[in-house]
mmCIF file of C-alpha atoms in Angstrom:
data_model
loop_
_atom_site.group_PDB
_atom_site.id
_atom_site.type_symbol
_atom_site.label_atom_id
_atom_site.label_comp_id
_atom_site.label_asym_id
_atom_site.label_seq_id
_atom_site.Cartn_x
_atom_site.Cartn_y
_atom_site.Cartn_z
ATOM 1 C CA UNK J 970 34.644 17.201 -44.294
ATOM 2 C CA UNK J 971 31.966 19.186 -42.495
ATOM 3 C CA UNK J 972 32.900 20.646 -39.155
ATOM 4 C CA UNK J 973 30.995 19.512 -36.050
ATOM 5 C CA UNK J 974 32.665 21.957 -33.664
ATOM 6 C CA UNK J 975 32.385 25.714 -33.902
ATOM 7 C CA UNK J 976 35.579 27.769 -34.326
ATOM 8 C CA UNK J 977 35.577 28.582 -30.604
ATOM 9 C CA UNK J 978 35.042 24.959 -29.591
ATOM 10 C CA UNK J 979 37.828 23.839 -31.941
ATOM 11 C CA UNK J 980 40.224 26.406 -30.462
ATOM 12 C CA UNK J 981 39.380 25.230 -26.921
ATOM 13 C CA UNK J 982 40.017 21.621 -27.939
ATOM 14 C CA UNK J 983 43.353 22.454 -29.588
ATOM 15 C CA UNK J 984 44.580 24.360 -26.532
ATOM 16 C CA UNK J 985 43.485 21.509 -24.264
ATOM 17 C CA UNK J 986 45.370 18.935 -26.338
ATOM 18 C CA UNK J 987 48.560 21.031 -26.398
ATOM 19 C CA UNK J 988 48.361 21.676 -22.642
ATOM 20 C CA UNK J 989 47.747 17.982 -21.986
ATOM 21 C CA UNK J 990 50.751 16.940 -24.104
ATOM 22 C CA UNK J 991 53.000 19.478 -22.398
ATOM 23 C CA UNK J 992 51.873 18.404 -18.921
ATOM 24 C CA UNK J 993 52.558 14.759 -19.772
ATOM 25 C CA UNK J 994 56.198 15.264 -20.868
ATOM 26 C CA UNK J 995 55.555 15.362 -24.616
ATOM 27 C CA UNK J 996 56.902 18.867 -25.433
ATOM 28 C CA UNK J 997 58.055 18.033 -28.967
ATOM 29 C CA UNK J 998 54.637 16.721 -29.990
ATOM 30 C CA UNK J 999 53.027 19.758 -28.396
ATOM 31 C CA UNK J 1000 55.414 22.097 -30.253
ATOM 32 C CA UNK J 1001 54.655 20.491 -33.630
ATOM 33 C CA UNK J 1002 50.924 20.842 -33.040
ATOM 34 C CA UNK J 1003 51.314 24.470 -31.944
ATOM 35 C CA UNK J 1004 53.285 25.237 -35.106
ATOM 36 C CA UNK J 1005 50.738 23.589 -37.372
ATOM 37 C CA UNK J 1006 47.880 25.431 -35.627
ATOM 38 C CA UNK J 1007 49.769 28.719 -35.537
ATOM 39 C CA UNK J 1008 49.405 29.173 -31.776
ATOM 40 C CA UNK J 1009 52.320 31.409 -30.771
ATOM 41 C CA UNK J 1010 53.286 32.673 -27.331
ATOM 42 C CA UNK J 1011 51.045 35.689 -27.809
ATOM 43 C CA UNK J 1012 47.908 33.501 -27.696
ATOM 44 C CA UNK J 1013 49.177 30.481 -25.768
ATOM 45 C CA UNK J 1014 51.541 31.408 -22.973
ATOM 46 C CA UNK J 1015 52.416 29.549 -19.772
ATOM 47 C CA UNK J 1016 49.385 30.909 -17.917
ATOM 48 C CA UNK J 1017 47.054 29.681 -20.655
ATOM 49 C CA UNK J 1018 48.759 26.288 -20.645
ATOM 50 C CA UNK J 1019 48.173 25.944 -16.887
ATOM 51 C CA UNK J 1020 44.508 26.852 -17.361
ATOM 52 C CA UNK J 1021 43.959 24.147 -19.986
ATOM 53 C CA UNK J 1022 46.251 21.335 -18.842
ATOM 54 C CA UNK J 1023 43.534 19.420 -16.895
ATOM 55 C CA UNK J 1024 40.571 20.388 -19.047
ATOM 56 C CA UNK J 1025 40.864 17.474 -21.465
ATOM 57 C CA UNK J 1026 40.953 14.913 -18.654
ATOM 58 C CA UNK J 1027 37.930 16.526 -16.976
ATOM 59 C CA UNK J 1028 35.975 16.482 -20.216
ATOM 60 C CA UNK J 1029 36.927 12.868 -20.830
ATOM 61 C CA UNK J 1030 35.833 11.667 -17.387
ATOM 62 C CA UNK J 1031 32.610 13.661 -17.766
ATOM 63 C CA UNK J 1032 31.869 11.816 -20.986
ATOM 64 C CA UNK J 1033 32.419 8.471 -19.222
ATOM 65 C CA UNK J 1034 30.052 9.479 -16.396
ATOM 66 C CA UNK J 1035 27.425 10.676 -18.853
ATOM 67 C CA UNK J 1036 27.689 7.453 -20.861
ATOM 68 C CA UNK J 1037 27.141 5.419 -17.700
ATOM 69 C CA UNK J 1038 24.191 7.637 -16.731
ATOM 70 C CA UNK J 1039 22.659 7.207 -20.178
ATOM 71 C CA UNK J 1040 23.015 3.425 -19.918
ATOM 72 C CA UNK J 1041 21.391 3.471 -16.443
ATOM 73 C CA UNK J 1042 18.548 5.685 -17.673
ATOM 74 C CA UNK J 1043 17.943 3.478 -20.705
ATOM 75 C CA UNK J 1044 17.818 0.448 -18.415
ATOM 76 C CA UNK J 1045 15.363 2.203 -16.103
ATOM 77 C CA UNK J 1046 13.172 3.262 -19.038
ATOM 78 C CA UNK J 1047 13.077 -0.352 -20.218
ATOM 79 C CA UNK J 1048 12.110 -1.553 -16.736
ATOM 80 C CA UNK J 1049 9.439 1.121 -16.281
ATOM 81 C CA UNK J 1050 8.011 0.412 -19.717
ATOM 82 C CA UNK J 1051 7.815 -3.251 -18.782
ATOM 83 C CA UNK J 1052 6.007 -2.382 -15.539
ATOM 84 C CA UNK J 1053 3.657 -0.091 -17.435
ATOM 85 C CA UNK J 1054 2.902 -2.809 -19.951
ATOM 86 C CA UNK J 1055 2.318 -5.332 -17.168
ATOM 87 C CA UNK J 1056 -0.130 -2.947 -15.487
ATOM 88 C CA UNK J 1057 -2.573 -2.938 -18.397
ATOM 89 C CA UNK J 1058 -5.492 -5.396 -18.529
ATOM 90 C CA UNK J 1059 -4.492 -6.565 -22.005
ATOM 91 C CA UNK J 1060 -0.958 -7.451 -20.938
ATOM 92 C CA UNK J 1061 -2.308 -9.158 -17.817
ATOM 93 C CA UNK J 1062 -4.518 -11.206 -20.068
ATOM 94 C CA UNK J 1063 -1.550 -12.120 -22.269
ATOM 95 C CA UNK J 1064 0.625 -13.037 -19.296
ATOM 96 C CA UNK J 1065 -2.033 -14.936 -17.401
ATOM 97 C CA UNK J 1066 -5.163 -16.031 -19.176
ATOM 98 C CA UNK J 1067 -6.897 -16.503 -15.807
ATOM 99 C CA UNK J 1068 -6.277 -13.412 -13.618
ATOM 100 C CA UNK J 1069 -8.587 -14.872 -10.960
ATOM 101 C CA UNK J 1070 -5.792 -17.358 -10.237
ATOM 102 C CA UNK J 1071 -3.034 -14.783 -9.735
ATOM 103 C CA UNK J 1072 -1.421 -14.963 -6.291
ATOM 104 C CA UNK J 1073 1.303 -12.799 -4.741
ATOM 105 C CA UNK J 1074 4.891 -13.987 -4.907
ATOM 106 C CA UNK J 1075 8.317 -12.850 -3.795
ATOM 107 C CA UNK J 1076 10.116 -10.557 -4.194
ATOM 108 C CA UNK J 1077 7.904 -7.614 -3.343
ATOM 109 C CA UNK J 1078 7.554 -4.894 -5.952
ATOM 110 C CA UNK J 1079 8.583 -2.221 -3.461
ATOM 111 C CA UNK J 1080 9.678 -2.025 0.139
ATOM 112 C CA UNK J 1081 8.453 1.273 1.574
ATOM 113 C CA UNK J 1082 10.625 2.478 4.434
ATOM 114 C CA UNK J 1083 10.243 5.611 6.561
ATOM 115 C CA UNK J 1084 8.290 4.709 9.693
ATOM 116 C CA UNK J 1085 10.198 4.831 12.966
ATOM 117 C CA UNK J 1086 7.775 2.492 14.756
ATOM 118 C CA UNK J 1087 5.864 -0.699 13.977
ATOM 119 C CA UNK J 1088 3.248 -0.258 11.243
ATOM 120 C CA UNK J 1089 -0.184 -1.188 12.560
ATOM 121 C CA UNK J 1090 -2.522 -0.436 9.645
ATOM 122 C CA UNK J 1091 -2.664 0.366 5.923
ATOM 123 C CA UNK J 1092 -5.351 1.506 3.475
ATOM 124 C CA UNK J 1093 -5.490 1.963 -0.310
ATOM 125 C CA UNK J 1094 -7.075 5.029 -1.853
ATOM 126 C CA UNK J 1095 -10.092 3.686 -3.806
ATOM 127 C CA UNK J 1096 -9.216 5.583 -6.998
ATOM 128 C CA UNK J 1097 -5.564 6.655 -7.094
ATOM 129 C CA UNK J 1098 -2.224 4.953 -6.437
ATOM 130 C CA UNK J 1099 -2.047 6.116 -2.832
ATOM 131 C CA UNK J 1100 -1.446 4.156 0.368
ATOM 132 C CA UNK J 1101 -1.945 5.481 3.896
ATOM 133 C CA UNK J 1102 -0.071 3.703 6.692
ATOM 134 C CA UNK J 1103 -0.200 4.264 10.441
ATOM 135 C CA UNK J 1104 2.309 3.294 13.107
ATOM 136 C CA UNK J 1105 2.615 2.760 16.841
ATOM 137 C CA UNK J 1106 4.278 6.155 17.236
ATOM 138 C CA UNK J 1107 1.219 8.293 16.229
ATOM 139 C CA UNK J 1108 2.393 8.991 12.653
ATOM 140 C CA UNK J 1109 0.536 8.495 9.361
ATOM 141 C CA UNK J 1110 2.434 8.364 6.075
ATOM 142 C CA UNK J 1111 1.104 8.769 2.549
ATOM 143 C CA UNK J 1112 2.804 6.853 -0.271
ATOM 144 C CA UNK J 1113 2.539 6.541 -4.038
ATOM 145 C CA UNK J 1114 2.555 2.767 -4.395
ATOM 146 C CA UNK J 1115 3.096 2.810 -8.170
ATOM 147 C CA UNK J 1116 6.335 4.759 -7.745
ATOM 148 C CA UNK J 1117 7.270 3.368 -4.341
ATOM 149 C CA UNK J 1118 7.776 6.891 -2.989
ATOM 150 C CA UNK J 1119 6.826 8.677 0.223
ATOM 151 C CA UNK J 1120 4.580 11.662 -0.491
ATOM 152 C CA UNK J 1121 3.687 13.054 2.918
ATOM 153 C CA UNK J 1122 3.934 12.525 6.677
ATOM 154 C CA UNK J 1123 0.858 13.414 8.752
ATOM 155 C CA UNK J 1124 0.933 14.150 12.463
ATOM 156 C CA UNK J 1125 -1.999 14.982 14.696
ATOM 157 C CA UNK J 1126 -2.729 12.017 16.933
ATOM 158 C CA UNK J 1127 -0.923 11.767 20.253
ATOM 159 C CA UNK J 1128 -0.905 7.974 20.628
ATOM 160 C CA UNK J 1129 -0.516 4.918 18.393
ATOM 161 C CA UNK J 1130 -2.480 4.799 15.130
ATOM 162 C CA UNK J 1131 -4.686 1.689 15.175
ATOM 163 C CA UNK J 1132 -6.679 2.039 11.962
ATOM 164 C CA UNK J 1133 -6.928 3.990 8.698
ATOM 165 C CA UNK J 1134 -9.531 3.941 5.918
ATOM 166 C CA UNK J 1135 -10.338 5.932 2.777
ATOM 167 C CA UNK J 1136 -13.943 6.788 1.964
ATOM 168 C CA UNK J 1137 -16.420 9.605 2.359
ATOM 169 C CA UNK J 1138 -19.181 11.368 0.446
ATOM 170 C CA UNK J 1139 -19.288 10.849 -3.313
ATOM 171 C CA UNK J 1140 -16.774 13.051 -5.084
ATOM 172 C CA UNK J 1141 -14.946 13.990 -1.891
ATOM 173 C CA UNK J 1142 -12.812 11.123 -0.614
ATOM 174 C CA UNK J 1143 -11.453 11.509 2.913
ATOM 175 C CA UNK J 1144 -8.959 9.615 5.051
ATOM 176 C CA UNK J 1145 -10.147 8.494 8.478
ATOM 177 C CA UNK J 1146 -7.735 7.445 11.227
ATOM 178 C CA UNK J 1147 -8.289 6.140 14.734
ATOM 179 C CA UNK J 1148 -5.922 5.956 17.653
ATOM 180 C CA UNK J 1149 -5.197 4.906 21.195
ATOM 181 C CA UNK J 1150 -5.721 8.588 22.039
ATOM 182 C CA UNK J 1151 -9.480 7.789 21.851
ATOM 183 C CA UNK J 1152 -10.142 9.986 18.812
ATOM 184 C CA UNK J 1153 -10.977 9.570 15.149
ATOM 185 C CA UNK J 1154 -9.565 12.172 12.776
ATOM 186 C CA UNK J 1155 -10.687 13.028 9.265
ATOM 187 C CA UNK J 1156 -8.096 14.249 6.757
ATOM 188 C CA UNK J 1157 -8.793 15.875 3.386
ATOM 189 C CA UNK J 1158 -6.478 14.658 0.555
ATOM 190 C CA UNK J 1159 -7.700 17.529 -1.634
ATOM 191 C CA UNK J 1160 -6.339 20.032 0.888
ATOM 192 C CA UNK J 1161 -2.936 18.530 1.605
ATOM 193 C CA UNK J 1162 -4.401 16.066 4.124
ATOM 194 C CA UNK J 1163 -5.570 18.857 6.398
ATOM 195 C CA UNK J 1164 -7.294 17.625 9.565
ATOM 196 C CA UNK J 1165 -10.883 18.712 8.941
ATOM 197 C CA UNK J 1166 -12.598 17.096 11.914
ATOM 198 C CA UNK J 1167 -11.842 15.212 15.140
ATOM 199 C CA UNK J 1168 -14.485 12.793 16.483
ATOM 200 C CA UNK J 1169 -14.522 12.174 20.225
ATOM 201 C CA UNK J 1170 -16.767 9.924 22.285
ATOM 202 C CA UNK J 1171 -15.102 6.587 22.941
ATOM 203 C CA UNK J 1172 -13.804 6.033 26.473
ATOM 204 C CA UNK J 1173 -10.775 3.911 25.567
ATOM 205 C CA UNK J 1174 -8.493 2.921 22.682
ATOM 206 C CA UNK J 1175 -10.244 2.852 19.312
ATOM 207 C CA UNK J 1176 -9.256 -0.376 17.571
ATOM 208 C CA UNK J 1177 -10.676 0.025 14.074
ATOM 209 C CA UNK J 1178 -12.506 2.474 11.844
ATOM 210 C CA UNK J 1179 -14.281 1.938 8.539
ATOM 211 C CA UNK J 1180 -16.387 4.046 6.208
ATOM 212 C CA UNK J 1181 -19.877 2.761 5.551
ATOM 213 C CA UNK J 1182 -20.614 2.139 1.835
ATOM 214 C CA UNK J 1183 -22.699 5.325 1.636
ATOM 215 C CA UNK J 1184 -19.598 7.328 2.536
ATOM 216 C CA UNK J 1185 -21.555 9.604 4.864
ATOM 217 C CA UNK J 1186 -21.109 7.401 7.915
ATOM 218 C CA UNK J 1187 -18.227 5.826 9.811
ATOM 219 C CA UNK J 1188 -18.259 2.843 12.145
ATOM 220 C CA UNK J 1189 -15.651 2.389 14.869
ATOM 221 C CA UNK J 1190 -14.742 -0.322 17.388
ATOM 222 C CA UNK J 1191 -13.185 0.313 20.781
ATOM 223 C CA UNK J 1192 -11.663 -1.161 23.887
ATOM 224 C CA UNK J 1193 -14.581 0.436 25.769
ATOM 225 C CA UNK J 1194 -16.620 -2.582 24.470
ATOM 226 C CA UNK J 1195 -18.764 -0.480 22.117
ATOM 227 C CA UNK J 1196 -19.247 0.219 18.436
ATOM 228 C CA UNK J 1197 -20.163 3.724 17.317
ATOM 229 C CA UNK J 1198 -21.707 5.056 14.123
ATOM 230 C CA UNK J 1199 -20.620 8.588 13.172
ATOM 231 C CA UNK J 1200 -21.986 11.173 10.770
ATOM 232 C CA UNK J 1201 -18.994 12.320 8.706
ATOM 233 C CA UNK J 1202 -20.613 15.634 7.784
ATOM 234 C CA UNK J 1203 -21.429 16.786 11.315
ATOM 235 C CA UNK J 1204 -18.939 14.726 13.293
ATOM 236 C CA UNK J 1205 -21.689 13.575 15.664
ATOM 237 C CA UNK J 1206 -22.039 10.051 17.030
ATOM 238 C CA UNK J 1207 -25.498 8.972 15.832
ATOM 239 C CA UNK J 1208 -25.553 5.495 17.335
ATOM 240 C CA UNK J 1209 -23.761 3.565 20.092
ATOM 241 C CA UNK J 1210 -23.914 -0.232 19.895
ATOM 242 C CA UNK J 1211 -23.429 -2.278 23.061
ATOM 243 C CA UNK J 1212 -23.298 -6.041 23.411
ATOM 244 C CA UNK J 1213 -19.679 -7.150 23.553
ATOM 245 C CA UNK J 1214 -18.358 -7.818 27.045
ATOM 246 C CA UNK J 1215 -14.770 -6.853 26.274
ATOM 247 C CA UNK J 1216 -12.440 -5.072 23.902
ATOM 248 C CA UNK J 1217 -13.934 -4.890 20.386
ATOM 249 C CA UNK J 1218 -10.962 -5.555 18.100
ATOM 250 C CA UNK J 1219 -12.405 -5.196 14.606
ATOM 251 C CA UNK J 1220 -15.502 -4.063 12.729
ATOM 252 C CA UNK J 1221 -16.601 -4.516 9.117
ATOM 253 C CA UNK J 1222 -19.717 -3.073 7.451
ATOM 254 C CA UNK J 1223 -21.597 -5.146 4.879
ATOM 255 C CA UNK J 1224 -21.370 -3.969 1.254
ATOM 256 C CA UNK J 1225 -24.986 -2.714 1.361
ATOM 257 C CA UNK J 1226 -24.458 -0.898 4.660
ATOM 258 C CA UNK J 1227 -27.322 -2.573 6.491
ATOM 259 C CA UNK J 1228 -25.203 -4.868 8.668
ATOM 260 C CA UNK J 1229 -22.053 -4.601 10.747
ATOM 261 C CA UNK J 1230 -19.787 -7.481 11.760
ATOM 262 C CA UNK J 1231 -17.671 -7.182 14.922
ATOM 263 C CA UNK J 1232 -15.220 -9.310 16.910
ATOM 264 C CA UNK J 1233 -13.249 -8.968 20.106
ATOM 265 C CA UNK J 1234 -11.769 -10.251 23.307
ATOM 266 C CA UNK J 1235 -15.022 -11.883 24.449
ATOM 267 C CA UNK J 1236 -14.300 -14.511 21.761
ATOM 268 C CA UNK J 1237 -17.584 -13.833 19.980
ATOM 269 C CA UNK J 1238 -18.440 -12.793 16.438
ATOM 270 C CA UNK J 1239 -21.476 -10.518 16.343
ATOM 271 C CA UNK J 1240 -23.656 -9.525 13.419
ATOM 272 C CA UNK J 1241 -25.648 -6.326 13.904
ATOM 273 C CA UNK J 1242 -28.598 -5.002 11.928
ATOM 274 C CA UNK J 1243 -28.153 -1.230 11.942
ATOM 275 C CA UNK J 1244 -30.753 -0.343 9.312
ATOM 276 C CA UNK J 1245 -33.386 0.627 11.893
ATOM 277 C CA UNK J 1246 -33.414 3.271 14.597
ATOM 278 C CA UNK J 1247 -32.203 0.653 17.084
ATOM 279 C CA UNK J 1248 -29.294 -1.697 16.387
ATOM 280 C CA UNK J 1249 -30.231 -5.357 16.644
ATOM 281 C CA UNK J 1250 -27.743 -8.089 17.578
ATOM 282 C CA UNK J 1251 -28.847 -10.379 14.774
ATOM 283 C CA UNK J 1252 -26.357 -13.180 15.467
ATOM 284 C CA UNK J 1253 -23.773 -14.087 18.075
ATOM 285 C CA UNK J 1254 -21.295 -16.720 16.947
ATOM 286 C CA UNK J 1255 -19.069 -18.838 19.192
ATOM 287 C CA UNK J 1256 -16.229 -21.169 18.288
ATOM 288 C CA UNK J 1257 -12.868 -19.441 18.603
ATOM 289 C CA UNK J 1258 -10.805 -20.233 21.694
ATOM 290 C CA UNK J 1259 -8.952 -16.924 22.033
ATOM 291 C CA UNK J 1260 -9.320 -13.236 21.190
ATOM 292 C CA UNK J 1261 -10.597 -12.600 17.656
ATOM 293 C CA UNK J 1262 -8.552 -9.920 15.888
ATOM 294 C CA UNK J 1263 -10.151 -9.646 12.427
ATOM 295 C CA UNK J 1264 -13.402 -10.153 10.549
ATOM 296 C CA UNK J 1265 -14.640 -9.583 6.981
ATOM 297 C CA UNK J 1266 -17.694 -10.276 4.826
ATOM 298 C CA UNK J 1267 -17.137 -12.571 1.865
ATOM 299 C CA UNK J 1268 -17.688 -10.920 -1.548
ATOM 300 C CA UNK J 1269 -20.344 -12.357 -3.904
ATOM 301 C CA UNK J 1270 -17.536 -13.544 -6.220
ATOM 302 C CA UNK J 1271 -16.663 -16.164 -3.581
ATOM 303 C CA UNK J 1272 -20.200 -17.546 -3.109
ATOM 304 C CA UNK J 1273 -19.820 -20.340 -5.647
ATOM 305 C CA UNK J 1274 -16.828 -21.726 -3.726
ATOM 306 C CA UNK J 1275 -18.093 -21.092 -0.196
ATOM 307 C CA UNK J 1276 -21.505 -22.592 -0.980
ATOM 308 C CA UNK J 1277 -19.832 -25.876 -1.844
ATOM 309 C CA UNK J 1278 -17.783 -25.767 1.366
ATOM 310 C CA UNK J 1279 -20.955 -25.064 3.353
ATOM 311 C CA UNK J 1280 -22.747 -28.018 1.781
ATOM 312 C CA UNK J 1281 -25.262 -25.951 -0.178
ATOM 313 C CA UNK J 1282 -26.666 -27.350 -3.397
ATOM 314 C CA UNK J 1283 -26.375 -24.019 -5.176
ATOM 315 C CA UNK J 1284 -24.736 -20.688 -4.319
ATOM 316 C CA UNK J 1285 -26.801 -17.812 -2.937
ATOM 317 C CA UNK J 1286 -27.685 -14.989 -5.343
ATOM 318 C CA UNK J 1287 -24.867 -12.495 -5.835
ATOM 319 C CA UNK J 1288 -27.349 -9.703 -5.146
ATOM 320 C CA UNK J 1289 -27.145 -10.685 -1.464
ATOM 321 C CA UNK J 1290 -24.144 -9.085 0.211
ATOM 322 C CA UNK J 1291 -23.867 -10.844 3.566
ATOM 323 C CA UNK J 1292 -24.165 -14.581 2.979
ATOM 324 C CA UNK J 1293 -20.781 -15.582 4.424
ATOM 325 C CA UNK J 1294 -18.300 -14.183 6.961
ATOM 326 C CA UNK J 1295 -14.709 -14.946 7.902
ATOM 327 C CA UNK J 1296 -12.796 -14.392 11.148
ATOM 328 C CA UNK J 1297 -9.186 -14.766 12.288
ATOM 329 C CA UNK J 1298 -8.146 -15.389 15.878
ATOM 330 C CA UNK J 1299 -5.276 -15.618 18.310
ATOM 331 C CA UNK J 1300 -6.113 -19.325 18.520
ATOM 332 C CA UNK J 1301 -4.201 -19.456 15.182
ATOM 333 C CA UNK J 1302 -7.278 -20.447 13.178
ATOM 334 C CA UNK J 1303 -9.525 -18.903 10.527
ATOM 335 C CA UNK J 1304 -13.226 -19.697 10.594
ATOM 336 C CA UNK J 1305 -15.819 -19.459 7.839
ATOM 337 C CA UNK J 1306 -19.418 -18.737 8.864
ATOM 338 C CA UNK J 1307 -22.745 -18.735 7.030
ATOM 339 C CA UNK J 1308 -25.558 -16.210 7.519
ATOM 340 C CA UNK J 1309 -27.185 -18.505 10.105
ATOM 341 C CA UNK J 1310 -24.113 -18.206 12.313
ATOM 342 C CA UNK J 1311 -22.890 -21.724 11.663
ATOM 343 C CA UNK J 1312 -19.134 -22.292 11.347
ATOM 344 C CA UNK J 1313 -18.806 -24.639 8.368
ATOM 345 C CA UNK J 1314 -15.027 -24.589 7.971
ATOM 346 C CA UNK J 1315 -11.939 -23.986 10.119
ATOM 347 C CA UNK J 1316 -8.638 -23.309 8.361
ATOM 348 C CA UNK J 1317 -5.564 -24.401 10.309
ATOM 349 C CA UNK J 1318 -1.993 -23.604 9.282
ATOM 350 C CA UNK J 1319 -0.675 -20.431 10.864
ATOM 351 C CA UNK J 1320 1.745 -20.852 13.772
ATOM 352 C CA UNK J 1321 0.729 -17.667 15.602
ATOM 353 C CA UNK J 1322 -2.059 -15.105 15.995
ATOM 354 C CA UNK J 1323 -4.008 -14.471 12.778
ATOM 355 C CA UNK J 1324 -4.025 -10.696 12.263
ATOM 356 C CA UNK J 1325 -5.710 -9.880 8.944
ATOM 357 C CA UNK J 1326 -7.774 -11.412 6.146
ATOM 358 C CA UNK J 1327 -8.658 -10.433 2.582
ATOM 359 C CA UNK J 1328 -10.519 -12.196 -0.215
ATOM 360 C CA UNK J 1329 -8.950 -12.406 -3.654
ATOM 361 C CA UNK J 1330 -11.032 -10.280 -6.088
ATOM 362 C CA UNK J 1331 -11.739 -13.424 -8.109
ATOM 363 C CA UNK J 1332 -13.350 -15.002 -5.057
ATOM 364 C CA UNK J 1333 -11.462 -18.273 -5.308
ATOM 365 C CA UNK J 1334 -8.866 -17.546 -2.647
ATOM 366 C CA UNK J 1335 -8.731 -16.240 0.889
ATOM 367 C CA UNK J 1336 -5.449 -14.632 1.986
ATOM 368 C CA UNK J 1337 -4.287 -14.273 5.580
ATOM 369 C CA UNK J 1338 -1.320 -12.923 7.544
ATOM 370 C CA UNK J 1339 -0.245 -13.608 11.097
ATOM 371 C CA UNK J 1340 2.337 -13.071 13.792
ATOM 372 C CA UNK J 1341 4.229 -16.030 12.324
ATOM 373 C CA UNK J 1342 5.416 -13.485 9.678
ATOM 374 C CA UNK J 1343 3.784 -15.498 6.877
ATOM 375 C CA UNK J 1344 1.136 -14.890 4.232
ATOM 376 C CA UNK J 1345 -1.030 -17.880 3.372
ATOM 377 C CA UNK J 1346 -3.296 -18.392 0.358
ATOM 378 C CA UNK J 1347 -6.273 -20.721 0.896
ATOM 379 C CA UNK J 1348 -7.977 -22.215 -2.175
ATOM 380 C CA UNK J 1349 -11.723 -22.244 -1.509
ATOM 381 C CA UNK J 1350 -12.285 -24.489 -4.529
ATOM 382 C CA UNK J 1351 -10.084 -27.164 -2.912
ATOM 383 C CA UNK J 1352 -11.822 -27.458 0.447
ATOM 384 C CA UNK J 1353 -9.893 -24.477 1.822
ATOM 385 C CA UNK J 1354 -6.483 -26.035 1.188
ATOM 386 C CA UNK J 1355 -3.447 -23.791 1.765
ATOM 387 C CA UNK J 1356 -1.971 -23.749 -1.739
ATOM 388 C CA UNK J 1357 0.711 -21.127 -1.196
ATOM 389 C CA UNK J 1358 2.721 -19.755 1.707
ATOM 390 C CA UNK J 1359 5.118 -16.828 1.722
ATOM 391 C CA UNK J 1360 7.160 -17.323 4.909
ATOM 392 C CA UNK J 1361 9.258 -14.604 6.528
ATOM 393 C CA UNK J 1362 7.384 -11.957 4.591
ATOM 394 C CA UNK J 1363 8.593 -9.349 7.078
ATOM 395 C CA UNK J 1364 11.186 -9.297 9.823
ATOM 396 C CA UNK J 1365 8.475 -8.888 12.457
ATOM 397 C CA UNK J 1366 4.789 -9.730 12.973
ATOM 398 C CA UNK J 1367 2.550 -9.031 9.951
ATOM 399 C CA UNK J 1368 -0.337 -6.994 11.320
ATOM 400 C CA UNK J 1369 -2.285 -5.812 8.258
ATOM 401 C CA UNK J 1370 -3.221 -6.897 4.744
ATOM 402 C CA UNK J 1371 -5.072 -5.075 1.951
ATOM 403 C CA UNK J 1372 -5.749 -5.655 -1.744
ATOM 404 C CA UNK J 1373 -5.145 -2.750 -4.132
ATOM 405 C CA UNK J 1374 -8.164 -1.499 -6.101
ATOM 406 C CA UNK J 1375 -8.169 -0.692 -9.808
ATOM 407 C CA UNK J 1376 -6.764 2.824 -10.178
ATOM 408 C CA UNK J 1377 -7.021 5.676 -12.653
ATOM 409 C CA UNK J 1378 -3.927 7.185 -14.242
ATOM 410 C CA UNK J 1379 -2.646 10.668 -13.458
ATOM 411 C CA UNK J 1380 -3.900 12.086 -16.730
ATOM 412 C CA UNK J 1381 -7.429 11.145 -15.638
ATOM 413 C CA UNK J 1382 -7.147 12.747 -12.226
ATOM 414 C CA UNK J 1383 -9.357 15.728 -11.544
ATOM 415 C CA UNK J 1384 -7.542 18.561 -9.818
ATOM 416 C CA UNK J 1385 -10.187 18.839 -7.121
ATOM 417 C CA UNK J 1386 -9.300 15.758 -5.076
ATOM 418 C CA UNK J 1387 -6.128 14.039 -3.951
#
């Protein structure tokens, strides 16, 4: 029989067994073993016995702990492999032949906990598995949403964070944040989220901030009743847009960057043409009966469904990027608008203020969250019917909603950006 243990390891084991037998009132058995092994008093005295009498038990319990750890690790590897498989387009195709019909369901994949105050805004990095979140206590946190782990806490603002967005010049993605402290701050992920610039100019709380599609410009909305366009490179305000008569709650640039959609406490939805030297209030839309908290442009993927809802014989060309708009209000309703400013559909179902909207990438669904703590999924192919509701999604009001982009894996990451 081949030996597994070395001579030294075998000697340690023998001494441990003899010491264990002696300590457990089995002196005769211990004596027989000592005789057979030739361990006399000169090599195994009372002091040596004391040294080894608990060693066998310690080794045994260590083995049990290691076995349990191995089982736990194997289980985790299996789970992670399953998640990895489910994250690939091919596995998604196998699991669901129509990914345009996928809708969120409980339970959540992760619950990210670290904020000390209410979370007011979130944003996905456009390339990597990073989330930025801002809270009412002036703190921004950076998370890895694939791992469900906190990566960094950013402090710099002095009041509540009201908006965050990733964007910036090509090849150099930045994080923009806005706050009740009346400033916008730019943070560089490639430099440990260092604050590279602070933009000042608004006279009251800044409600929302968004990068323009070009990445070189930002647009912001404020309680001072204005919108401002900022040059990211210089930090200068290049345009101030006036027209709202109250707090501007939200702003959304069109995908081509020529238009801006805004909403606020004056209960109007305004569409601005910002392509010229002077901003033109192209449309002013009325219909909501309370403050309007959110607005978005509909993506071209939704045109085929929205055109039918709007009574059009055929959908607009997908090359057009501002055919339809959607707004959510404190009157508990969601309204769908066409490019003429006509409200062609009102979605009713939430029991409290509607806080955020997002279109499903497939274009078939509109998702919304509200102060009723619920997420609702509206099927635009079924006359805007609410086909799914996730009630009690959070323990408090749900204030923000974003859809994750397609990401690149770590091995594809360049080392020059974060």
